[in-house]
Each structure stands twice: as C-alpha cells, then as structure tokens.
Amino acid sequence: MITGFPSPADDYEEVGIDLSKELIPNSTSTFFLRVSGKRMEQAGINDQDLLLVDRSLEAKPGNIVIAVIEGHFSVKYLTHYKQITFLEAGQDEQQIIPLNDEKEIYIWGVVTYSIHSLISHI
C-alpha cells in the first residue's frame, strides 16, 4: 500500500559540481593567490579576492596576469600597443610599465578566475 504524495524532489537527481574540474584544467600548473589592494577593482578583482593563476598558459594581450616586478607579485593587464607590450593597473592609468630590459619584470602566470566573498566583512 502506498500512502501520501510523492516528493517533488523525486524529479531531481543529485548532481555534484566538482570545482576542481570546472576551474582548474591544469592542476599541476594552477596556483591560488590572495589579492591585497584595490587597483584592479575595475576588472572585478577586489581586495582579498582569491585568484586562480595558471602558469601553463601563454600570456596574451588582454589577459590579466601576475607579473613579478623587481621581486614583487603584481596583478596587471597585459597590453600591446604600437609594437610595445606593457603592463597596466586597472585604476591607475598613469602606471604603465613597458616590458623591456630596464626593470626586472616577468610574467609569472595568467589569471583565470577571481573568487570573492559576497558577505560583508565589517
């Protein structure tokens, strides 16, 4: 004998999402970095966001990259204009850094995702 009504949830299968598979196709070359600062808010990257950075990807103009500038990590846009490749911060248009031999600069990896909390941390 069957009693009661079938559960509306019976129509739904439990499907899990594996964030590693969704966000990290190259697990051996992907790293997490925590952002400190607000210069890339224009790009949707906030202070204290968690960035996923893939070191196996070739950095191309238009990408957001992690650059090492004189020994320090920095989040920047990679831009190419008039035969010159340079780095620039999102909110400080005055800070344009050409990629040349004058400073110790190299591209460490390409930012693939930014994860930020939606909870106020007051």
Coordinates of N, CA and C in Angstrom, one line a residue:
M1 N 0.8 -1.2 0.0 CA 0.0 0.0 0.0 C 0.9 1.2 0.0
I2 N 0.6 2.2 -0.8 CA 1.3 3.5 -0.9 C 0.4 4.6 -0.3
T3 N 1.0 5.3 0.6 CA 0.3 6.4 1.2 C 1.0 7.7 1.0
G4 N 0.3 8.8 1.0 CA 0.9 10.1 0.8 C 1.1 10.5 -0.6
F5 N 1.8 11.6 -0.8 CA 2.1 12.1 -2.1 C 3.6 11.9 -2.4
P6 N 4.0 11.7 -3.7 CA 5.4 11.6 -4.0 C 6.1 13.0 -3.7
S7 N 7.3 13.0 -3.3 CA 8.1 14.2 -3.1 C 8.4 14.9 -4.4
P8 N 8.2 16.2 -4.4 CA 8.6 17.0 -5.6 C 10.1 16.9 -5.9
A9 N 10.9 16.5 -4.9 CA 12.3 16.4 -5.1 C 12.7 15.1 -5.8
D10 N 11.7 14.2 -6.0 CA 12.0 12.9 -6.7 C 12.3 13.2 -8.1
D11 N 11.9 14.3 -8.7 CA 12.2 14.6 -10.1 C 13.6 15.1 -10.3
Y12 N 14.3 15.4 -9.2 CA 15.7 16.0 -9.4 C 16.7 14.9 -8.9
E13 N 17.7 14.8 -9.7 CA 18.8 13.9 -9.4 C 19.8 14.8 -8.6
E14 N 20.5 14.2 -7.7 CA 21.6 15.0 -7.0 C 22.8 15.0 -7.9
V15 N 23.2 16.1 -8.4 CA 24.3 16.3 -9.2 C 25.3 17.2 -8.5
G16 N 26.5 16.7 -8.3 CA 27.5 17.4 -7.7 C 28.3 18.2 -8.7
I17 N 28.9 19.3 -8.2 CA 29.8 20.1 -9.1 C 31.2 20.0 -8.5
D18 N 32.1 19.5 -9.3 CA 33.5 19.4 -8.9 C 34.2 20.7 -9.3
L19 N 34.4 21.6 -8.4 CA 35.0 22.9 -8.7 C 36.4 22.7 -9.3
S20 N 37.1 21.7 -8.9 CA 38.5 21.4 -9.4 C 38.4 21.2 -10.9
K21 N 37.4 20.4 -11.3 CA 37.3 20.1 -12.8 C 36.8 21.3 -13.5
E22 N 35.9 22.1 -12.9 CA 35.3 23.3 -13.6 C 36.3 24.4 -13.7
L23 N 37.2 24.6 -12.7 CA 38.0 25.8 -12.7 C 39.5 25.5 -12.9
I24 N 39.9 24.3 -12.8 CA 41.4 24.0 -12.8 C 41.7 22.9 -13.8
P25 N 41.7 23.2 -15.1 CA 42.0 22.2 -16.1 C 43.5 21.7 -16.0
N26 N 44.4 22.6 -15.5 CA 45.8 22.2 -15.4 C 46.2 22.2 -14.0
S27 N 45.9 21.2 -13.2 CA 46.1 21.2 -11.8 C 47.6 21.4 -11.4
T28 N 48.5 20.8 -12.1 CA 49.9 20.9 -11.7 C 50.5 22.3 -11.9
S29 N 49.8 23.1 -12.7 CA 50.4 24.4 -13.0 C 49.5 25.6 -12.5
T30 N 48.4 25.2 -11.7 CA 47.5 26.3 -11.3 C 47.7 26.5 -9.8
F31 N 47.8 27.8 -9.4 CA 48.0 28.2 -8.1 C 47.0 29.2 -7.6
F32 N 46.8 29.3 -6.3 CA 45.9 30.3 -5.7 C 46.7 31.4 -5.1
L33 N 46.3 32.7 -5.4 CA 47.0 33.8 -4.8 C 45.9 34.7 -4.2
R34 N 46.2 35.4 -3.1 CA 45.2 36.3 -2.4 C 45.6 37.7 -2.8
V35 N 44.6 38.5 -3.2 CA 44.8 39.9 -3.6 C 44.9 40.8 -2.4
S36 N 45.8 41.8 -2.5 CA 45.9 42.8 -1.5 C 45.9 44.1 -2.2
G37 N 44.8 44.9 -2.1 CA 44.7 46.2 -2.7 C 43.5 46.3 -3.6
K38 N 43.3 47.5 -4.1 CA 42.1 47.8 -4.8 C 42.3 48.3 -6.3
R39 N 43.5 48.2 -6.8 CA 43.8 48.7 -8.1 C 43.1 48.0 -9.2
M40 N 42.7 46.8 -9.1 CA 42.1 46.0 -10.1 C 40.6 45.9 -10.0
E41 N 40.0 46.7 -9.1 CA 38.5 46.6 -8.9 C 37.7 46.8 -10.2
Q42 N 38.3 47.7 -11.1 CA 37.6 47.9 -12.4 C 37.5 46.6 -13.2
A43 N 38.4 45.7 -13.0 CA 38.4 44.4 -13.7 C 37.6 43.3 -12.9
G44 N 37.0 43.7 -11.8 CA 36.2 42.8 -11.0 C 37.0 42.1 -10.0
I45 N 38.2 42.5 -9.7 CA 39.1 41.9 -8.8 C 39.2 42.8 -7.5
N46 N 38.7 42.3 -6.4 CA 38.6 43.1 -5.2 C 39.7 42.7 -4.2
D47 N 39.9 43.6 -3.3 CA 40.8 43.4 -2.2 C 40.4 42.1 -1.5
Q48 N 41.3 41.2 -1.2 CA 41.2 39.9 -0.5 C 40.5 38.8 -1.4
D49 N 40.3 39.1 -2.7 CA 39.8 38.0 -3.6 C 40.9 36.9 -3.7
L50 N 40.4 35.7 -4.0 CA 41.3 34.6 -4.3 C 41.4 34.4 -5.8
L51 N 42.6 34.5 -6.3 CA 42.8 34.4 -7.8 C 43.4 33.0 -8.1
L52 N 42.8 32.4 -9.2 CA 43.4 31.2 -9.7 C 44.3 31.6 -10.9
V53 N 45.5 31.1 -10.8 CA 46.5 31.6 -11.8 C 47.1 30.3 -12.4
D54 N 47.1 30.3 -13.7 CA 47.6 29.1 -14.5 C 48.9 29.5 -15.1
R55 N 50.0 28.9 -14.7 CA 51.3 29.2 -15.2 C 51.6 28.5 -16.5
S56 N 50.7 27.6 -17.0 CA 51.0 26.9 -18.2 C 50.5 27.7 -19.4
L57 N 49.6 28.7 -19.2 CA 49.0 29.4 -20.3 C 50.0 30.5 -20.8
E58 N 49.9 30.7 -22.1 CA 50.7 31.8 -22.7 C 50.0 33.1 -22.5
A59 N 50.6 34.0 -21.9 CA 50.0 35.3 -21.7 C 49.9 36.1 -23.0
K60 N 48.7 36.6 -23.2 CA 48.4 37.3 -24.5 C 47.8 38.7 -24.1
P61 N 48.0 39.7 -25.0 CA 47.4 41.0 -24.7 C 45.9 40.9 -24.4
G62 N 45.5 41.6 -23.4 CA 44.1 41.5 -23.0 C 43.9 40.6 -21.8
N63 N 44.9 39.7 -21.5 CA 44.8 38.9 -20.3 C 45.1 39.7 -19.1
I64 N 44.6 39.3 -17.9 CA 45.1 39.8 -16.6 C 46.1 38.8 -16.2
V65 N 47.3 39.3 -15.8 CA 48.4 38.4 -15.5 C 48.9 38.7 -14.1
I66 N 49.7 37.8 -13.6 CA 50.5 38.0 -12.4 C 51.9 38.3 -12.9
A67 N 52.4 39.5 -12.6 CA 53.8 39.8 -13.1 C 54.6 39.9 -11.8
V68 N 55.9 39.6 -12.0 CA 56.8 39.8 -10.9 C 57.7 41.0 -11.3
I69 N 57.5 42.1 -10.5 CA 58.2 43.3 -10.8 C 59.1 43.6 -9.7
E70 N 60.4 43.5 -10.1 CA 61.5 43.8 -9.1 C 61.3 42.9 -7.9
G71 N 60.9 41.7 -8.1 CA 60.8 40.7 -7.0 C 59.4 40.7 -6.3
H72 N 58.5 41.5 -6.7 CA 57.2 41.5 -6.0 C 56.0 41.1 -7.0
F73 N 55.1 40.3 -6.5 CA 53.9 39.9 -7.3 C 53.0 41.1 -7.5
S74 N 52.5 41.3 -8.7 CA 51.5 42.3 -9.0 C 50.5 41.8 -10.0
V75 N 49.2 42.2 -9.9 CA 48.2 41.9 -10.8 C 48.0 43.0 -11.8
K76 N 48.1 42.7 -13.1 CA 48.1 43.8 -14.1 C 47.4 43.3 -15.4
Y77 N 46.9 44.2 -16.2 CA 46.5 43.9 -17.5 C 47.8 43.8 -18.4
L78 N 47.8 42.8 -19.3 CA 48.9 42.8 -20.3 C 48.3 43.4 -21.6
T79 N 49.0 44.4 -22.1 CA 48.5 45.2 -23.2 C 49.6 45.4 -24.2
H80 N 49.2 45.5 -25.5 CA 50.1 45.7 -26.6 C 49.6 46.8 -27.4
Y81 N 50.5 47.8 -27.6 CA 50.1 49.0 -28.4 C 51.3 49.5 -29.2
K82 N 51.2 49.7 -30.5 CA 52.3 50.3 -31.3 C 53.6 49.5 -31.1
Q83 N 53.6 48.2 -31.2 CA 54.8 47.4 -31.1 C 55.4 47.3 -29.8
I84 N 54.7 47.8 -28.7 CA 55.2 47.7 -27.4 C 54.2 47.0 -26.5
T85 N 54.8 46.0 -25.7 CA 54.0 45.3 -24.8 C 54.2 45.9 -23.4
F86 N 53.1 46.1 -22.7 CA 53.3 46.7 -21.4 C 52.3 46.2 -20.4
L87 N 52.5 46.5 -19.1 CA 51.6 46.2 -18.0 C 50.9 47.5 -17.6
E88 N 49.6 47.3 -17.2 CA 49.0 48.5 -16.6 C 48.0 48.1 -15.6
A89 N 47.8 48.9 -14.5 CA 46.9 48.7 -13.5 C 45.5 49.1 -13.9
G90 N 44.5 48.6 -13.4 CA 43.1 48.9 -13.8 C 42.7 50.3 -13.5
Q91 N 43.0 50.8 -12.3 CA 42.5 52.1 -11.9 C 43.6 53.2 -11.9
D92 N 44.8 52.9 -12.2 CA 45.8 53.9 -12.2 C 46.4 54.0 -13.6
E93 N 45.7 54.8 -14.5 CA 46.2 54.9 -15.8 C 47.5 55.5 -16.0
Q94 N 48.0 56.1 -15.0 CA 49.4 56.7 -15.1 C 50.4 55.6 -14.9
Q95 N 50.1 54.5 -14.4 CA 51.1 53.4 -14.1 C 51.1 52.5 -15.3
I96 N 51.9 52.8 -16.3 CA 52.1 51.9 -17.4 C 53.6 51.5 -17.4
I97 N 53.8 50.2 -17.4 CA 55.1 49.6 -17.3 C 55.5 48.9 -18.5
P98 N 56.3 49.4 -19.4 CA 56.7 48.6 -20.6 C 57.6 47.4 -20.2
L99 N 57.4 46.4 -21.0 CA 58.2 45.2 -20.8 C 59.4 45.3 -21.6
N100 N 60.5 45.7 -20.9 CA 61.8 45.9 -21.6 C 62.8 45.5 -20.6
D101 N 64.1 45.8 -21.0 CA 65.2 45.4 -20.1 C 65.5 46.3 -19.0
E102 N 64.8 47.4 -18.9 CA 65.1 48.4 -17.9 C 64.8 48.0 -16.4
K103 N 63.7 47.2 -16.3 CA 63.4 46.7 -14.9 C 63.3 45.2 -15.0
E104 N 63.5 44.6 -13.8 CA 63.4 43.2 -13.7 C 61.9 42.8 -13.6
I105 N 61.3 42.4 -14.7 CA 59.9 42.1 -14.8 C 59.8 40.8 -15.6
Y106 N 58.9 39.9 -15.2 CA 58.5 38.8 -16.0 C 57.1 38.4 -15.6
I107 N 56.4 37.7 -16.6 CA 55.0 37.3 -16.4 C 55.1 35.9 -15.7
W108 N 54.5 35.8 -14.5 CA 54.5 34.6 -13.7 C 53.4 33.6 -14.1
G109 N 52.2 34.2 -14.5 CA 51.1 33.3 -14.9 C 49.9 34.2 -15.3
V110 N 48.9 33.5 -15.8 CA 47.7 34.1 -16.3 C 46.5 33.9 -15.3
V111 N 45.9 35.0 -14.9 CA 44.7 34.9 -14.0 C 43.5 34.3 -14.8
T112 N 43.0 33.2 -14.3 CA 41.8 32.6 -15.0 C 40.5 32.8 -14.3
Y113 N 40.6 33.0 -13.0 CA 39.3 33.2 -12.2 C 39.7 34.1 -11.0
S114 N 38.7 34.9 -10.6 CA 38.7 35.6 -9.3 C 37.6 35.2 -8.5
I115 N 37.8 34.8 -7.3 CA 36.8 34.4 -6.4 C 36.7 35.4 -5.2
H116 N 35.5 35.9 -5.0 CA 35.4 36.9 -3.9 C 34.1 36.6 -3.1
S117 N 34.2 36.9 -1.9 CA 33.1 36.7 -0.9 C 32.0 37.8 -1.2
L118 N 30.8 37.4 -0.9 CA 29.6 38.3 -1.0 C 29.1 38.7 0.3
I119 N 29.8 38.2 1.4 CA 29.5 38.6 2.7 C 30.3 39.7 3.2
S120 N 29.6 40.7 3.8 CA 30.3 41.9 4.3 C 31.2 41.5 5.5
H121 N 32.4 42.0 5.4 CA 33.4 41.7 6.5 C 33.7 42.9 7.3
I122 N 32.6 43.4 8.0 CA 32.7 44.6 8.8 C 33.4 44.4 10.1

